[in-house]
């Protein structure tokens, strides 16, 4: 059997299509949840709404500093992998869960399949950049979403070597987020909570913020919120803001109240979020997954960061990096007047999950290899 190791909101969403493909293709599997995310609105709501099986194991790692959180997961994964002895583990993306999953498997010589391999922001201060580089270098089966991500792997010497030692497979699959968007959009259109919110705020921008670089610096967070409120005022729009717990903590601890026009919301279930995304005039975010989804849904994006590991969105012209709050209004207006009218989705055809499982079945379970 193979083991999916996951632990956070975006991993649940982006692995859902791979788990479904495993079901459809009769691939035996089990799920280990590290417990990195545990609040129901970041965790169980997605299993329920995406109709996923309950994880067989939960390691309850919880929140802590990066080092302690990763160490807890590693300590708990080690005996479990010894006991289960999977043929391979599947990890997705760049969280601390991914780092712990990769290290625990590598130490036991269990092959690692890395979904969404090869992304690079070239900012080594980001925990995600550290995690994805280590995970890629330890993986045997690498599934970059795009040619550019595959080229990043090649540049680091991680190449396709089906007959080499160690055997290494690199397969461009598209991003499983396209599968997730296609599979859920019809249901998202019916979402009643989103309809209720949009009835009150029919003209809206969608905002998400959760990166430490923005949320752990209250002055920077305040400056972004002021700039966003000013934009909303000028465009006579509301800003729908589902607030990540990390951000909520900073707002609370520093007594930051939201300026007018910014509508606070709890973290939203996936179908509600997708519906709001589809109706947004503009998306403001520091999220990786939200940049991709907005691009897939033909929405203009301001990325509130200094770098992005989604460079294709910048090249298309639908995304502008906006690292300074003082640039936000100008960039938004520029984007709204000059963005291309339509663009090709660079993230694939929505069959990434199927491709990954077909490939893994071939390399792990066909008779000439077992
Ligand atoms: C993590 C990932 C990030 C990913 C994000 C998705 C790392 C290094 N970061 O960031 O790459 O984009 O998940 O959302 O792995 N908290 C809760 N409930 C929870 C989980 C967290 O209230 O269920 C609060 C805690 O106060 C915690 C803080 O949020 O300290 C941050 O959680 P953590 O998992 O450390 O990082 P994220 O910011 O969620
Ligand atoms: N998302 C959601 N509800 C929200 C905010 C985000 O369902 O309130 C989804 C969003 O559609 C995307 C994923 O969560 O698929 C992105 O997660 P996040 O921004 O937490 O992490 P990142 O992608 O930056 O790692």
Coordinates of C-alpha atoms in Angstrom, one line a residue, residues 2-3 11 13 64 66 70 74 116 122 124 133 135 149 179 188 197 201 226 230 263 266 268 292-293 317 331 349 363:
X2 CA 0.9 3.6 -0.3
X3 CA 0.6 6.3 2.4
X11 CA -2.7 19.6 1.2
X13 CA -7.6 20.2 -1.1
X64 CA 4.7 25.1 17.8
X66 CA 8.8 25.3 13.1
X70 CA 8.6 19.3 12.6
X74 CA 9.1 13.1 12.7
X116 CA 3.9 19.8 -6.9
X122 CA 14.3 31.7 -4.5
X124 CA 15.5 30.8 1.4
X133 CA 14.0 22.0 -1.7
X135 CA 11.7 17.3 -0.1
X149 CA 9.0 23.6 -12.3
X179 CA -8.5 18.9 -10.9
X188 CA -19.6 25.6 -5.4
X197 CA -22.6 36.7 1.6
X201 CA -21.9 42.4 -0.8
X226 CA -5.3 50.5 5.1
X230 CA -8.5 52.8 0.4
X263 CA -15.6 42.4 5.9
X266 CA -14.2 32.9 9.4
X268 CA -14.4 29.3 4.7
X292 CA -3.3 29.4 -8.9
X293 CA -7.0 29.2 -8.5
X317 CA 0.1 39.5 -16.9
X331 CA -1.0 48.3 -9.0
X349 CA -6.0 20.0 -17.9
X363 CA 6.5 2.0 -11.2

